[in-house]
């Protein structure tokens, strides 16, 4: 569950190979420096929405030991892209009028939480969802290091709600308030508070408020049914699904390219209802930091030629993912891979953006 990082290195040469794909996809998969030669064991599922058309491309097998090919319905862990759904749940409650859009968390935390004076009437829900609360992050911080020391592969299975609330109780100051700082803790806390507030569990909130409404039929928060699911690899070793406990709202979802591209289409064309209003709210700029802007969950970056675009990356122990959309060009991209390789998804995005711009 890592922060955003879009690497600009492109490792591919260009030519066409006649695989019934656009030339830039053929190059990616089968070029001299493409995946078949450089990363033959990787499994990738890509979805692209451009000019009103939807296309899916895949490469490799679901695991190193299976002959089953990856396709558009292969399920991967999407890691921190789960945060986009958690942020949307929060935005739905705001648009329903159940939580004011400028609400502080004070009145919504459970009785076992006693906020220190410096935190009272300071931390808004939108601070949590836009990575600007200044609270501990459970990402490259002291708490993260302690968890990794206890279990390097599954550190977050130890984080229950009590653990989250203890961190909040023991935080006396927020030194980076209002500035961008990537956080898993923020999203665990949003999920815990929403469960307490609505009296419903996180999985049911997702299913009833988002998955059913958007027609996401192959998106999961628990055990994935069926055999068409990607294995996970870290440094070429197969690993298990990430176990998250109370940090589920930061990274628990598994899905396929079809559902995730549908989710992106709704970002580009929100429905005319409360859910659509919530989608629009998540795209508003809440943090305008030196190098990055954030909405609720979304990172908003700028391309000198095409303006603002929205992106989020997600990593687990064994899978990585990336979701992207650009409203000006009405374009969306989904990238799912069966290894933990944060940098690679950024490389692939840059390559695909360039490819679809010249492929007419």
Coordinates of C-alpha atoms in Angstrom, one line a residue:
X1 CA 0.0 0.0 0.0
X2 CA 2.3 2.7 -1.3
X3 CA 2.3 6.3 -2.3
X4 CA 2.0 7.6 -5.8
X5 CA 5.0 7.4 -8.0
X6 CA 4.9 7.8 -11.8
X7 CA 8.2 6.8 -13.3
X8 CA 8.9 8.2 -16.7
X9 CA 11.4 5.6 -17.9
X10 CA 10.2 3.7 -21.0
X11 CA 12.0 0.5 -21.6
X12 CA 10.4 -0.5 -24.9
X13 CA 11.4 -0.3 -28.5
X14 CA 8.8 0.3 -31.2
X15 CA 7.7 -1.9 -34.0
X16 CA 4.6 -4.0 -35.0
X17 CA 4.1 -7.7 -34.6
X18 CA 0.7 -8.5 -36.0
X19 CA -0.9 -10.0 -32.8
X20 CA -4.3 -8.4 -33.6
X21 CA -3.4 -5.6 -31.1
X22 CA -2.5 -2.0 -31.7
X23 CA 1.2 -1.7 -32.5
X24 CA 2.0 -0.1 -29.2
X25 CA 0.4 -3.1 -27.3
X26 CA 2.3 -5.6 -29.5
X27 CA 5.5 -3.7 -28.8
X28 CA 4.7 -3.8 -25.0
X29 CA 4.1 -7.5 -25.1
X30 CA 6.3 -8.9 -27.8
X31 CA 8.8 -6.2 -28.7
X32 CA 12.6 -6.8 -28.5
X33 CA 12.6 -5.2 -25.1
X34 CA 9.0 -6.0 -24.2
X35 CA 7.5 -8.3 -21.6
X36 CA 7.9 -11.6 -23.4
X37 CA 11.7 -11.2 -23.5
X38 CA 12.3 -9.1 -20.4
X39 CA 9.6 -10.3 -17.9
X40 CA 8.2 -13.6 -19.3
X41 CA 6.7 -14.7 -16.0
X42 CA 4.6 -11.6 -15.4
X43 CA 0.8 -11.6 -15.8
X44 CA -0.9 -8.4 -16.8
X45 CA -4.4 -7.2 -17.5
X46 CA -5.0 -3.8 -19.1
X47 CA -8.2 -2.0 -19.7
X48 CA -8.4 1.2 -21.9
X49 CA -11.4 3.5 -22.5
X50 CA -10.8 6.0 -25.3
X51 CA -13.1 7.8 -27.8
X52 CA -16.1 6.0 -26.3
X53 CA -14.6 2.5 -27.0
X54 CA -13.5 -0.1 -24.4
X55 CA -10.6 -2.4 -25.1
X56 CA -8.9 -5.0 -23.0
X57 CA -5.4 -6.5 -23.4
X58 CA -3.7 -9.2 -21.4
X59 CA -0.3 -11.0 -21.2
X60 CA 1.0 -14.0 -19.4
X61 CA -0.5 -16.6 -17.1
X62 CA -2.3 -16.2 -13.7
X63 CA 0.7 -17.8 -12.0
X64 CA 4.2 -19.1 -12.7
X65 CA 2.9 -22.7 -12.4
X66 CA -0.4 -22.4 -14.2
X67 CA -1.1 -22.6 -17.9
X68 CA -4.3 -20.5 -17.5
X69 CA -4.0 -17.2 -19.4
X70 CA -4.7 -13.9 -17.7
X71 CA -7.8 -12.3 -19.3
X72 CA -10.0 -9.3 -18.6
X73 CA -11.9 -11.2 -15.9
X74 CA -8.8 -12.3 -13.9
X75 CA -9.1 -11.0 -10.4
X76 CA -6.1 -9.2 -8.8
X77 CA -5.6 -7.4 -5.5
X78 CA -6.0 -3.7 -6.1
X79 CA -4.3 -2.6 -2.9
X80 CA -4.5 1.1 -2.1
X81 CA -7.0 1.7 -4.9
X82 CA -9.4 0.4 -2.3
X83 CA -9.0 3.9 -0.8
X84 CA -10.9 5.4 -3.7
X85 CA -13.9 3.3 -2.7
X86 CA -13.5 4.2 1.0
X87 CA -13.3 7.9 0.0
X88 CA -16.4 7.5 -2.1
X89 CA -18.3 5.9 0.8
X90 CA -17.5 9.0 2.9
X91 CA -18.5 11.3 0.0
X92 CA -21.9 9.4 -0.2
X93 CA -22.6 10.1 3.5
X94 CA -21.7 13.7 3.0
X95 CA -24.0 14.0 -0.1
X96 CA -26.8 12.2 1.8
X97 CA -26.5 14.9 4.5
X98 CA -25.5 12.4 7.1
X99 CA -22.1 14.0 7.7
X100 CA -21.5 17.8 7.0
X101 CA -18.9 18.4 4.3
X102 CA -16.7 20.3 6.8
X103 CA -17.3 18.0 9.8
X104 CA -14.5 17.3 12.3
X105 CA -14.1 13.8 13.5
X106 CA -14.6 14.7 17.2
X107 CA -18.3 13.8 17.4
X108 CA -17.9 10.7 15.4
X109 CA -15.1 8.8 17.1
X110 CA -16.1 6.2 19.7
X111 CA -16.1 6.7 23.4
X112 CA -12.8 5.0 23.9
X113 CA -11.1 7.8 22.0
X114 CA -10.1 11.0 23.8
X115 CA -8.6 13.5 21.5
X116 CA -5.7 15.5 22.8
X117 CA -6.2 19.3 22.9
X118 CA -4.2 20.0 19.8
X119 CA -6.4 17.6 17.8
X120 CA -9.8 18.9 19.0
X121 CA -11.9 20.6 16.3
X122 CA -9.0 20.3 13.9
X123 CA -9.1 17.0 12.0
X124 CA -11.9 16.9 9.4
X125 CA -13.0 13.9 7.5
X126 CA -11.8 15.5 4.3
X127 CA -8.4 15.9 5.9
X128 CA -8.3 12.1 6.4
X129 CA -9.5 11.3 2.9
X130 CA -7.1 13.8 1.1
X131 CA -4.0 12.7 3.0
X132 CA -3.6 15.9 4.9
X133 CA -4.6 15.2 8.5
X134 CA -1.0 15.3 9.9
X135 CA -1.8 12.1 11.9
X136 CA 0.5 9.1 12.0
X137 CA 0.4 7.3 8.7
X138 CA 1.1 3.6 9.2
X139 CA 3.3 4.1 6.1
X140 CA 7.0 4.5 6.5
X141 CA 6.6 5.8 10.1
X142 CA 7.3 4.5 13.6
X143 CA 4.2 2.4 13.8
X144 CA 4.8 0.8 10.4
X145 CA 8.4 -0.1 11.5
X146 CA 7.2 -1.7 14.7
X147 CA 4.7 -3.8 12.8
X148 CA 7.2 -4.8 10.1
X149 CA 9.6 -5.9 12.9
X150 CA 6.9 -8.3 14.2
X151 CA 5.8 -9.7 10.9
X152 CA 7.7 -8.6 7.7
X153 CA 5.2 -10.2 5.3
X154 CA 1.9 -9.6 7.1
X155 CA 2.4 -6.6 9.4
X156 CA -1.1 -5.2 9.1
X157 CA -3.0 -8.3 10.3
X158 CA -2.1 -7.1 13.8
X159 CA -4.0 -3.8 13.4
X160 CA -7.5 -3.9 14.8
X161 CA -9.7 -1.0 15.7
X162 CA -8.3 -0.9 19.2
X163 CA -4.8 -0.4 17.7
X164 CA -6.1 2.4 15.5
X165 CA -7.8 4.1 18.4
X166 CA -4.7 3.8 20.6
X167 CA -2.7 5.6 18.0
X168 CA -5.2 8.4 18.0
X169 CA -5.3 8.6 21.8
X170 CA -1.5 8.7 21.9
X171 CA -1.1 11.5 19.3
X172 CA -0.7 14.8 21.0
X173 CA 0.3 17.0 18.0
X174 CA 0.0 17.0 14.2
X175 CA 3.1 18.6 12.8
X176 CA 2.2 18.2 9.1
X177 CA -1.4 19.2 9.2
X178 CA -2.8 20.4 5.9
X179 CA 0.1 19.1 3.9
X180 CA 0.1 16.0 1.7
X181 CA 1.4 12.9 3.4
X182 CA 0.3 9.5 2.2
X183 CA -1.5 7.5 4.9
X184 CA -2.9 4.1 5.5
X185 CA -3.9 5.0 9.0
X186 CA -6.3 7.8 7.7
X187 CA -8.2 5.2 5.7
X188 CA -8.4 2.6 8.4
X189 CA -9.8 5.3 10.7
X190 CA -12.4 6.5 8.0
X191 CA -13.6 2.9 7.7
X192 CA -13.8 2.3 11.4
X193 CA -15.7 5.5 12.0
X194 CA -18.1 4.8 9.1
X195 CA -18.8 1.4 10.5
X196 CA -19.6 2.8 13.9
X197 CA -21.6 5.7 12.5
X198 CA -23.8 3.6 10.1
X199 CA -23.9 0.4 12.3
X200 CA -22.9 -1.6 9.2
X201 CA -19.7 -3.4 8.3
X202 CA -17.4 -2.1 5.6
X203 CA -18.0 -4.9 3.2
X204 CA -21.8 -4.3 3.3
X205 CA -21.4 -0.6 2.8
X206 CA -19.3 -1.2 -0.3
X207 CA -21.7 -3.8 -1.7
X208 CA -24.9 -1.8 -1.2
X209 CA -23.7 1.7 -1.9
X210 CA -21.1 1.2 -4.7
X211 CA -20.7 -2.3 -6.1
X212 CA -24.4 -2.9 -6.8
X213 CA -25.0 0.6 -7.9
X214 CA -22.2 0.6 -10.5
X215 CA -22.7 -3.0 -11.5
X216 CA -19.4 -4.3 -10.2
X217 CA -20.0 -8.0 -10.3
X218 CA -16.4 -9.4 -9.9
X219 CA -15.2 -7.2 -7.1
X220 CA -14.5 -8.7 -3.7
X221 CA -13.6 -7.8 -0.1
X222 CA -13.1 -11.4 1.1
X223 CA -12.3 -14.8 -0.5
X224 CA -12.5 -14.6 -4.3
X225 CA -14.8 -17.2 -5.8
X226 CA -13.7 -19.1 -8.9
X227 CA -10.3 -20.1 -10.3
X228 CA -9.6 -17.1 -12.4
X229 CA -7.5 -15.1 -9.9
X230 CA -4.0 -14.0 -10.1
X231 CA -1.3 -15.3 -7.8
X232 CA 1.0 -12.8 -6.2
X233 CA 4.7 -12.5 -6.4
X234 CA 7.3 -10.6 -4.5
X235 CA 10.9 -10.8 -5.8
X236 CA 9.8 -13.9 -7.8
X237 CA 8.5 -15.7 -4.8
X238 CA 4.8 -16.5 -4.5
X239 CA 3.1 -14.8 -1.6
X240 CA -0.4 -14.8 0.0
X241 CA -3.1 -12.1 -0.1
X242 CA -2.4 -9.2 2.2
X243 CA -4.2 -9.6 5.5
X244 CA -5.4 -6.2 6.7
X245 CA -7.8 -6.5 9.6
X246 CA -8.9 -2.9 10.5
X247 CA -6.8 -1.5 7.7
X248 CA -9.1 -3.2 5.2
X249 CA -10.5 0.2 4.0
X250 CA -7.0 1.1 3.0
X251 CA -6.4 -1.9 0.7
X252 CA -8.6 -5.0 0.9
X253 CA -10.4 -5.0 -2.5
X254 CA -9.8 -7.5 -5.3
X255 CA -11.2 -7.0 -8.7
X256 CA -10.7 -7.4 -12.5
X257 CA -10.1 -5.0 -15.4
X258 CA -13.7 -5.0 -16.5
X259 CA -15.1 -3.8 -13.2
X260 CA -12.3 -1.3 -12.6
X261 CA -12.6 0.2 -16.0
X262 CA -16.4 0.5 -15.4
X263 CA -15.5 2.3 -12.2
X264 CA -13.3 4.7 -14.2
X265 CA -16.1 5.3 -16.7
X266 CA -18.3 6.4 -13.9
X267 CA -15.6 8.8 -12.8
X268 CA -15.6 10.3 -16.3
X269 CA -19.4 10.3 -16.6
X270 CA -21.0 10.3 -13.1
X271 CA -24.7 9.3 -12.9
X272 CA -27.3 11.9 -12.1
X273 CA -28.0 10.9 -8.5
X274 CA -26.5 11.1 -5.1
X275 CA -23.8 8.6 -6.0
X276 CA -22.8 10.7 -9.0
X277 CA -22.7 13.8 -6.8
X278 CA -20.4 11.9 -4.4
X279 CA -18.1 10.9 -7.3
X280 CA -17.8 14.5 -8.3
X281 CA -17.0 15.5 -4.7
X282 CA -14.1 13.0 -4.6
X283 CA -12.6 14.8 -7.6
X284 CA -12.5 18.2 -6.1
X285 CA -9.1 19.6 -5.0
X286 CA -8.8 19.4 -1.3
X287 CA -5.0 19.7 -1.0
X288 CA -2.9 21.9 -3.3
X289 CA 0.6 21.1 -2.2
X290 CA 3.9 22.1 -3.8
X291 CA 4.2 19.1 -6.1
X292 CA 0.8 17.4 -6.0
X293 CA -2.9 18.0 -5.6
X294 CA -5.3 15.6 -4.0
X295 CA -9.0 15.0 -4.0
X296 CA -10.7 12.5 -1.8
X297 CA -8.5 9.4 -2.5
X298 CA -7.4 10.7 -5.9
X299 CA -4.0 12.2 -6.7
X300 CA -4.4 15.0 -9.3
X301 CA -1.3 15.5 -11.4
X302 CA -0.6 17.7 -14.4
X303 CA 0.5 17.0 -18.0
X304 CA 1.9 20.1 -19.7
X305 CA 0.1 19.1 -23.0
X306 CA -3.2 17.8 -21.7
X307 CA -3.7 19.4 -18.2
X308 CA -4.9 17.6 -15.1
X309 CA -5.4 13.9 -14.8
X310 CA -6.4 11.7 -11.9
X311 CA -4.4 8.6 -10.8
X312 CA -4.0 6.2 -7.9
X313 CA -1.6 3.3 -7.5
X314 CA -2.0 0.3 -5.2
X315 CA 0.4 -2.4 -4.0
X316 CA 0.0 -5.5 -1.9
X317 CA 2.6 -8.1 -1.0
X318 CA 2.2 -9.7 -4.4
X319 CA 0.1 -7.6 -6.8
X320 CA 0.2 -4.0 -8.0
X321 CA -2.4 -1.9 -9.8
X322 CA -3.0 1.6 -11.2
X323 CA -6.2 3.5 -12.1
X324 CA -6.1 6.6 -14.3
X325 CA -8.5 9.0 -16.0
X326 CA -8.2 12.2 -17.9
X327 CA -11.5 14.1 -18.3
X328 CA -10.2 16.4 -21.1
X329 CA -9.5 13.5 -23.4
X330 CA -12.2 11.3 -22.0
X331 CA -9.7 8.5 -21.4
X332 CA -9.4 5.9 -18.7
X333 CA -6.7 3.2 -18.1
X334 CA -6.6 0.3 -15.7
X335 CA -3.4 -1.7 -15.1
X336 CA -3.3 -4.9 -13.0
X337 CA -0.2 -7.0 -12.5
X338 CA 0.6 -10.2 -10.6
X339 CA 3.7 -9.0 -8.9
X340 CA 4.4 -6.3 -6.4
X341 CA 6.1 -3.8 -8.6
X342 CA 5.0 -0.2 -7.9
X343 CA 7.5 1.4 -10.4
X344 CA 6.4 -0.8 -13.2
X345 CA 2.8 0.3 -13.2
X346 CA 4.0 3.9 -13.5
X347 CA 6.2 3.0 -16.4
X348 CA 3.4 1.2 -18.1
X349 CA 1.0 4.1 -17.6
X350 CA 3.4 6.5 -19.3
X351 CA 3.9 4.1 -22.1
X352 CA 0.2 3.5 -22.6
X353 CA -0.7 7.2 -22.5
X354 CA 1.8 7.9 -25.3
X355 CA 0.6 4.9 -27.3
X356 CA -3.1 5.7 -27.3
X357 CA -2.3 9.4 -28.2
X358 CA -0.6 8.3 -31.4
X359 CA -2.8 5.3 -32.2
X360 CA -5.7 6.7 -34.2

